[in-house]
Short mmCIF file of C-alpha atoms in Angstrom, two decimals:
data_model
loop_
_atom_site.label_atom_id
_atom_site.label_comp_id
_atom_site.label_asym_id
_atom_site.label_seq_id
_atom_site.Cartn_x
_atom_site.Cartn_y
_atom_site.Cartn_z
CA MET A 1 19.69 -6.12 26.09
CA LEU A 2 16.08 -7.62 28.21
CA TYR A 3 15.07 -5.31 30.20
CA ALA A 4 14.80 -5.18 33.88
CA GLY A 5 11.33 -7.24 35.49
CA VAL A 6 8.04 -5.05 36.43
CA GLU A 7 5.90 -6.02 38.35
CA PRO A 8 2.25 -6.21 36.85
CA PHE A 9 -0.11 -3.21 37.96
CA GLY A 10 -3.62 -4.89 37.11
CA ALA A 11 -4.53 -8.60 36.32
CA GLY A 12 -7.35 -10.33 36.88
CA VAL A 13 -9.22 -13.19 35.62
CA LEU A 14 -12.10 -13.25 32.49
CA GLU A 15 -15.19 -15.22 32.33
CA VAL A 16 -14.59 -16.40 28.42
CA GLY A 17 -17.50 -18.86 28.40
CA ASP A 18 -17.56 -22.73 27.95
CA GLY A 19 -16.96 -23.03 31.62
CA HIS A 20 -12.74 -21.07 30.90
CA ARG A 21 -11.71 -18.40 32.70
CA VAL A 22 -8.64 -16.37 30.92
CA TYR A 23 -5.48 -15.35 33.39
CA TRP A 24 -4.54 -11.80 32.11
CA GLU A 25 -2.13 -9.10 33.22
CA GLN A 26 -0.53 -5.49 32.77
CA CYS A 27 2.70 -4.33 32.71
CA GLY A 28 4.97 -1.32 32.21
CA ASN A 29 2.77 2.10 31.76
CA PRO A 30 -0.88 2.09 31.87
CA VAL A 31 -1.16 5.16 29.53
CA GLY A 32 1.19 3.86 27.20
CA GLU A 33 1.46 1.89 24.03
CA PRO A 34 -0.82 -1.29 24.02
CA VAL A 35 0.60 -4.86 23.09
CA LEU A 36 -0.66 -8.07 23.47
CA VAL A 37 1.54 -10.24 24.35
CA VAL A 38 0.96 -13.99 22.68
CA HIS A 39 2.68 -16.55 24.12
CA GLY A 40 3.80 -19.86 21.93
CA GLY A 41 3.46 -23.66 22.43
CA PRO A 42 0.50 -23.92 21.93
CA GLY A 43 0.39 -24.74 26.75
CA SER A 44 3.31 -22.92 27.14
CA GLY A 45 1.53 -20.62 29.10
CA CYS A 46 2.92 -16.79 29.70
CA GLY A 47 5.73 -16.53 32.10
CA VAL A 48 7.76 -13.57 33.78
CA GLY A 49 10.20 -13.12 30.92
CA TRP A 50 8.07 -11.68 28.70
CA ARG A 51 7.95 -8.90 30.26
CA ARG A 52 11.11 -7.98 29.52
CA PHE A 53 11.53 -7.07 25.99
CA PHE A 54 9.89 -4.07 26.66
CA ASP A 55 10.41 -0.72 27.65
CA PRO A 56 7.82 0.17 30.43
CA GLY A 57 8.66 3.46 30.21
CA ARG A 58 6.52 3.82 26.73
CA TYR A 59 4.64 -0.01 27.08
CA ARG A 60 1.28 -0.89 28.11
CA VAL A 61 1.46 -4.84 28.15
CA VAL A 62 -1.34 -6.65 28.31
CA LEU A 63 -0.54 -10.48 28.92
CA PHE A 64 -2.63 -13.77 29.20
CA ASP A 65 -2.73 -18.05 29.52
CA GLN A 66 -4.64 -18.74 26.54
CA ARG A 67 -7.49 -21.79 27.32
CA ASN A 68 -6.34 -24.24 29.46
CA CYS A 69 -2.50 -22.94 30.30
CA GLY A 70 -1.28 -21.42 32.51
CA ARG A 71 -3.43 -19.65 35.21
CA SER A 72 -6.43 -20.28 33.71
CA LEU A 73 -8.73 -22.56 34.68
CA PRO A 74 -9.77 -25.46 33.81
CA SER A 75 -5.97 -27.10 33.48
CA ALA A 76 -5.51 -29.22 30.23
CA ALA A 77 -3.93 -31.36 33.18
CA GLU A 78 -7.04 -32.26 34.30
CA PRO A 79 -8.20 -35.60 32.57
CA GLU A 80 -11.47 -35.18 32.78
CA VAL A 81 -11.01 -31.60 30.73
CA ASP A 82 -13.18 -31.07 27.64
CA LEU A 83 -10.44 -29.36 24.52
CA SER A 84 -13.69 -29.33 22.46
CA ALA A 85 -13.75 -25.60 23.68
CA ASN A 86 -10.45 -24.62 22.88
CA THR A 87 -9.71 -24.34 19.11
CA THR A 88 -7.84 -20.96 17.43
CA GLY A 89 -11.43 -19.51 16.71
CA HIS A 90 -12.18 -19.04 20.12
CA LEU A 91 -8.57 -17.94 21.33
CA ILE A 92 -9.19 -15.38 18.65
CA ALA A 93 -12.88 -14.53 20.47
CA ASP A 94 -11.13 -14.09 24.39
CA MET A 95 -8.38 -12.37 22.67
CA GLU A 96 -11.14 -10.08 21.07
CA LEU A 97 -13.01 -10.33 24.35
CA LEU A 98 -10.61 -9.19 26.87
CA ARG A 99 -9.54 -6.23 24.69
CA ARG A 100 -13.08 -4.67 24.70
CA HIS A 101 -12.89 -5.12 28.26
CA LEU A 102 -9.81 -2.96 29.36
CA GLY A 103 -11.02 -0.19 26.68
CA ILE A 104 -8.24 -1.42 23.73
CA ASP A 105 -8.87 0.36 20.48
CA ARG A 106 -5.60 -1.11 18.92
CA TRP A 107 -2.76 -3.17 19.96
CA LEU A 108 0.82 -4.46 18.94
CA LEU A 109 0.44 -7.91 18.85
CA PHE A 110 4.18 -9.66 19.95
CA GLY A 111 3.93 -13.39 19.92
CA GLY A 112 6.81 -16.23 18.88
CA SER A 113 6.70 -19.44 17.59
CA TRP A 114 2.62 -21.21 18.27
CA GLY A 115 1.88 -17.47 19.23
CA SER A 116 3.18 -16.14 15.56
CA THR A 117 0.32 -18.56 14.59
CA LEU A 118 -2.41 -17.42 16.57
CA SER A 119 -1.52 -13.53 16.12
CA LEU A 120 -1.65 -13.74 12.56
CA ALA A 121 -5.34 -15.82 12.87
CA TYR A 122 -6.00 -12.58 14.78
CA ALA A 123 -4.91 -10.21 12.74
CA GLN A 124 -6.51 -11.30 9.80
CA ALA A 125 -9.80 -11.66 11.75
CA HIS A 126 -9.62 -8.35 13.02
CA PRO A 127 -7.11 -5.86 11.41
CA ALA A 128 -8.91 -2.89 11.77
CA HIS A 129 -7.42 -3.82 15.57
CA VAL A 130 -4.10 -3.87 15.35
CA SER A 131 -0.95 -1.67 14.69
CA GLU A 132 1.23 -3.78 14.08
CA LEU A 133 3.00 -7.47 14.61
CA VAL A 134 6.18 -8.68 16.17
CA LEU A 135 6.94 -11.92 15.69
CA PHE A 136 9.81 -14.33 16.11
CA SER A 137 10.18 -18.26 15.29
CA VAL A 138 7.42 -17.56 12.51
CA VAL A 139 5.03 -20.11 12.31
CA THR A 140 0.89 -20.61 10.24
CA THR A 141 0.77 -24.70 11.31
CA SER A 142 -0.39 -26.10 8.33
CA ALA A 143 -0.63 -29.78 8.14
CA ARG A 144 2.33 -29.53 6.16
CA GLU A 145 4.65 -27.90 9.04
CA VAL A 146 2.89 -30.26 11.49
CA GLU A 147 4.59 -33.20 8.99
CA TRP A 148 7.76 -31.62 9.40
CA VAL A 149 8.07 -31.74 12.79
CA THR A 150 6.55 -34.64 13.73
CA ARG A 151 7.99 -36.79 10.66
CA ASP A 152 10.34 -35.09 8.32
CA MET A 153 12.64 -33.74 11.36
CA GLY A 154 13.70 -37.68 11.96
CA ARG A 155 16.07 -37.14 9.35
CA ILE A 156 18.05 -35.17 11.22
CA PHE A 157 17.26 -37.07 14.25
CA PRO A 158 17.17 -40.32 13.97
CA GLU A 159 17.05 -42.62 16.78
CA ALA A 160 14.54 -39.86 18.31
CA TRP A 161 12.71 -39.94 16.14
CA GLU A 162 12.34 -43.81 16.34
CA ARG A 163 11.65 -43.51 19.93
CA PHE A 164 9.31 -41.03 19.33
CA ARG A 165 7.49 -42.08 16.60
CA ASP A 166 7.73 -46.31 18.45
CA HIS A 167 5.94 -44.68 21.20
CA VAL A 168 2.58 -45.41 19.53
CA PRO A 169 0.63 -48.42 18.80
CA VAL A 170 1.99 -50.14 15.69
CA ALA A 171 -0.90 -49.45 13.94
CA GLU A 172 -1.00 -45.73 14.11
CA ARG A 173 3.16 -45.49 12.98
CA GLN A 174 2.45 -44.19 9.77
CA GLY A 175 -0.78 -42.21 10.53
CA ASP A 176 -0.47 -38.85 12.01
CA LEU A 177 0.96 -38.47 14.77
CA ALA A 178 0.02 -35.98 16.66
CA ALA A 179 -3.69 -37.61 16.40
CA ALA A 180 -2.13 -39.94 17.90
CA TYR A 181 0.25 -39.13 20.99
CA SER A 182 -3.42 -37.09 21.27
CA ARG A 183 -5.16 -39.91 21.91
CA LEU A 184 -2.42 -41.28 24.43
CA LEU A 185 -2.60 -38.63 25.99
CA HIS A 186 -6.53 -38.72 26.48
CA ASP A 187 -6.59 -42.10 27.63
CA PRO A 188 -7.92 -42.82 31.28
CA ASP A 189 -4.52 -44.81 32.26
CA PRO A 190 -3.14 -42.15 34.66
CA ASP A 191 0.23 -44.47 33.35
CA VAL A 192 -0.22 -44.12 29.51
CA ARG A 193 -0.96 -40.48 29.90
CA ALA A 194 2.04 -39.85 31.43
CA ALA A 195 4.58 -41.72 29.65
CA ALA A 196 2.71 -40.28 26.12
CA ALA A 197 3.79 -36.17 27.98
CA ARG A 198 7.15 -37.65 28.19
CA GLU A 199 7.93 -38.32 25.08
CA TRP A 200 5.78 -36.19 23.22
CA CYS A 201 7.92 -33.77 24.86
CA ARG A 202 11.07 -35.16 24.93
CA TRP A 203 11.06 -35.17 21.00
CA GLU A 204 9.44 -31.53 21.59
CA ASP A 205 13.27 -30.82 22.99
CA THR A 206 14.96 -32.75 20.76
CA HIS A 207 13.93 -30.97 16.80
CA VAL A 208 14.34 -27.79 18.39
CA ALA A 209 18.17 -28.41 18.82
CA THR A 210 19.38 -27.58 15.48
CA ALA A 211 21.77 -24.39 16.55
CA PRO A 212 24.30 -24.06 18.76
CA GLY A 213 23.84 -23.45 22.60
CA HIS A 214 20.32 -24.99 22.51
CA ARG A 215 19.48 -25.64 26.39
CA HIS A 216 16.91 -28.32 27.75
CA ASP A 217 13.87 -26.81 28.12
CA GLU A 218 14.03 -27.40 32.62
CA ARG A 219 10.05 -26.84 31.96
CA PHE A 220 9.83 -30.06 30.75
CA ASP A 221 10.61 -31.26 33.95
CA ASP A 222 7.40 -30.73 35.69
CA PRO A 223 4.86 -33.83 35.40
CA ASP A 224 2.13 -31.15 34.97
CA PHE A 225 3.16 -28.34 32.32
CA ARG A 226 4.51 -32.02 30.30
CA MET A 227 1.04 -32.96 30.29
CA VAL A 228 -0.77 -29.09 29.75
CA PHE A 229 1.61 -28.59 26.74
CA ALA A 230 1.41 -32.25 26.01
CA ARG A 231 -2.39 -32.63 25.73
CA LEU A 232 -3.08 -29.42 24.23
CA VAL A 233 -0.22 -29.28 20.95
CA THR A 234 -1.29 -33.00 19.63
CA HIS A 235 -4.90 -31.18 20.17
CA TYR A 236 -3.88 -28.34 17.83
CA TRP A 237 -1.90 -29.86 15.85
CA ALA A 238 -3.70 -32.89 15.20
CA HIS A 239 -6.44 -30.52 13.47
CA ALA A 240 -3.26 -28.20 11.80
CA ALA A 241 -4.79 -25.38 14.45
CA TRP A 242 -8.27 -25.17 12.45
CA VAL A 243 -6.74 -22.82 9.73
CA GLY A 244 -5.04 -25.46 7.32
CA ASP A 245 -3.10 -23.62 4.95
CA SER A 246 -4.84 -20.09 4.76
CA LEU A 247 -2.13 -18.05 7.04
CA VAL A 248 -0.32 -16.78 4.00
CA ASP A 249 -2.54 -16.39 1.33
CA GLY A 250 -4.41 -14.80 4.61
CA ALA A 251 -2.27 -12.47 4.84
CA THR A 252 -3.05 -10.24 1.50
CA LYS A 253 -5.84 -8.72 4.98
CA LEU A 254 -3.02 -7.52 6.35
CA THR A 255 -2.05 -4.33 3.93
CA GLY A 256 -0.97 -1.40 5.95
CA ILE A 257 0.03 -3.19 8.36
CA PRO A 258 3.70 -3.31 9.74
CA GLY A 259 5.15 -6.49 10.79
CA VAL A 260 9.20 -7.48 11.81
CA LEU A 261 9.71 -11.49 10.63
CA ILE A 262 12.79 -12.27 13.42
CA HIS A 263 13.93 -15.67 12.19
CA GLY A 264 16.19 -18.16 13.67
CA ALA A 265 18.15 -18.82 10.08
CA LEU A 266 19.12 -22.19 11.62
CA ASP A 267 15.78 -22.78 12.54
CA VAL A 268 15.08 -26.54 11.18
CA SER A 269 12.28 -27.47 12.71
CA SER A 270 10.26 -24.32 11.67
CA PRO A 271 11.84 -23.84 8.59
CA PRO A 272 13.02 -19.81 7.28
CA ASP A 273 10.32 -20.32 3.76
CA ILE A 274 7.56 -19.96 6.25
CA PRO A 275 8.63 -16.50 7.74
CA TYR A 276 9.84 -15.78 3.43
CA ARG A 277 6.69 -16.85 2.01
CA LEU A 278 4.55 -14.67 4.31
CA SER A 279 6.95 -11.56 3.76
CA ARG A 280 6.36 -11.80 -0.01
CA VAL A 281 2.23 -11.86 0.07
CA TRP A 282 2.70 -9.21 3.23
CA ASP A 283 4.74 -6.22 1.66
CA GLU A 284 4.29 -4.82 4.73
CA ALA A 285 6.19 -6.96 5.86
CA GLU A 286 10.15 -7.11 6.52
CA LEU A 287 11.92 -10.65 7.15
CA VAL A 288 15.03 -10.61 9.69
CA LEU A 289 17.48 -13.86 9.69
CA VAL A 290 19.14 -14.39 12.18
CA GLY A 291 22.27 -16.21 11.18
CA ASP A 292 23.54 -18.09 14.32
CA ALA A 293 20.44 -18.91 15.86
CA GLY A 294 17.81 -22.27 16.06
CA HIS A 295 14.19 -21.83 17.30
CA GLY A 296 12.76 -19.12 19.78
CA ALA A 297 14.00 -16.38 22.39
CA GLY A 298 16.18 -17.96 23.84
CA TYR A 299 19.22 -16.56 22.12
CA VAL A 300 20.89 -13.58 22.47
CA ASP A 301 20.77 -12.71 18.80
CA VAL A 302 17.55 -13.06 18.86
CA SER A 303 16.29 -11.30 22.05
CA THR A 304 18.59 -8.83 21.06
CA ALA A 305 16.81 -8.11 17.66
CA LEU A 306 13.45 -7.53 19.13
CA VAL A 307 14.05 -5.40 21.30
CA SER A 308 15.71 -3.43 19.11
CA VAL A 309 12.76 -3.78 17.22
CA LEU A 310 10.78 -2.60 20.09
CA ASP A 311 13.24 0.46 21.29
CA GLY A 312 12.98 1.53 17.80
CA ARG A 313 9.42 1.55 16.02
#
């Protein structure tokens, strides 16, 4: 059972350099155990639903919108916005700056999907400042994982994938589809950008639909959200998030840090072998497979498991 929504007791905008202003807020107990919520996407932003996983009397919950999305500025929806200063390394630095700004020594990282990648990358860079990780729909955004989502999942949804592939120019259909879409999303023609965002998000809403109960993500009905999300995801995926295949092997840096990895057994677009391999390297990680769930925390059994882990610590 999720907790009732709570309002922030503090919020602000952090100047992080490169012209970026990162929105943050705090909820729950001001003297409680610190948690940093790391949202997915990249580009999803940190909506109010993230607050509901935490006992507000126990946790000091810090939420932030990563560069160029949500309430952080400038927005990736604007065609003139340069994304070159938006990489995994930049986001890790932003998280560290926010930790110091709030006077927090160590915090629990709570992230899902892309947020699990960013949490793992931050924890491996700054293990002394991480008390624990609770991650779900675990991915590491390796080049192989990107290829799986953008090409191999076509074997599960062949008609939808052909539409997704055929939206890019013929000469680019055998190559990196994320990079091809990224180029379209930076085209000077607004109609080209809008169509690319629409088709990218149509595929995003399809490839995760592998378990009973999947529902259309209504955020994709918003043209501005589509543009932010598609531009940031393709920007990151075209570069394998600047982490390559390093996060699984790098999990040896997490020795001594406990973790829980909650993953839907029917999450085909992000196969369970990803958290499984991670747990084989990271001795302190507990892998929890949820039998009838797919990708995301929208499944009752996944959200219940997350709240249970956070309550039972």
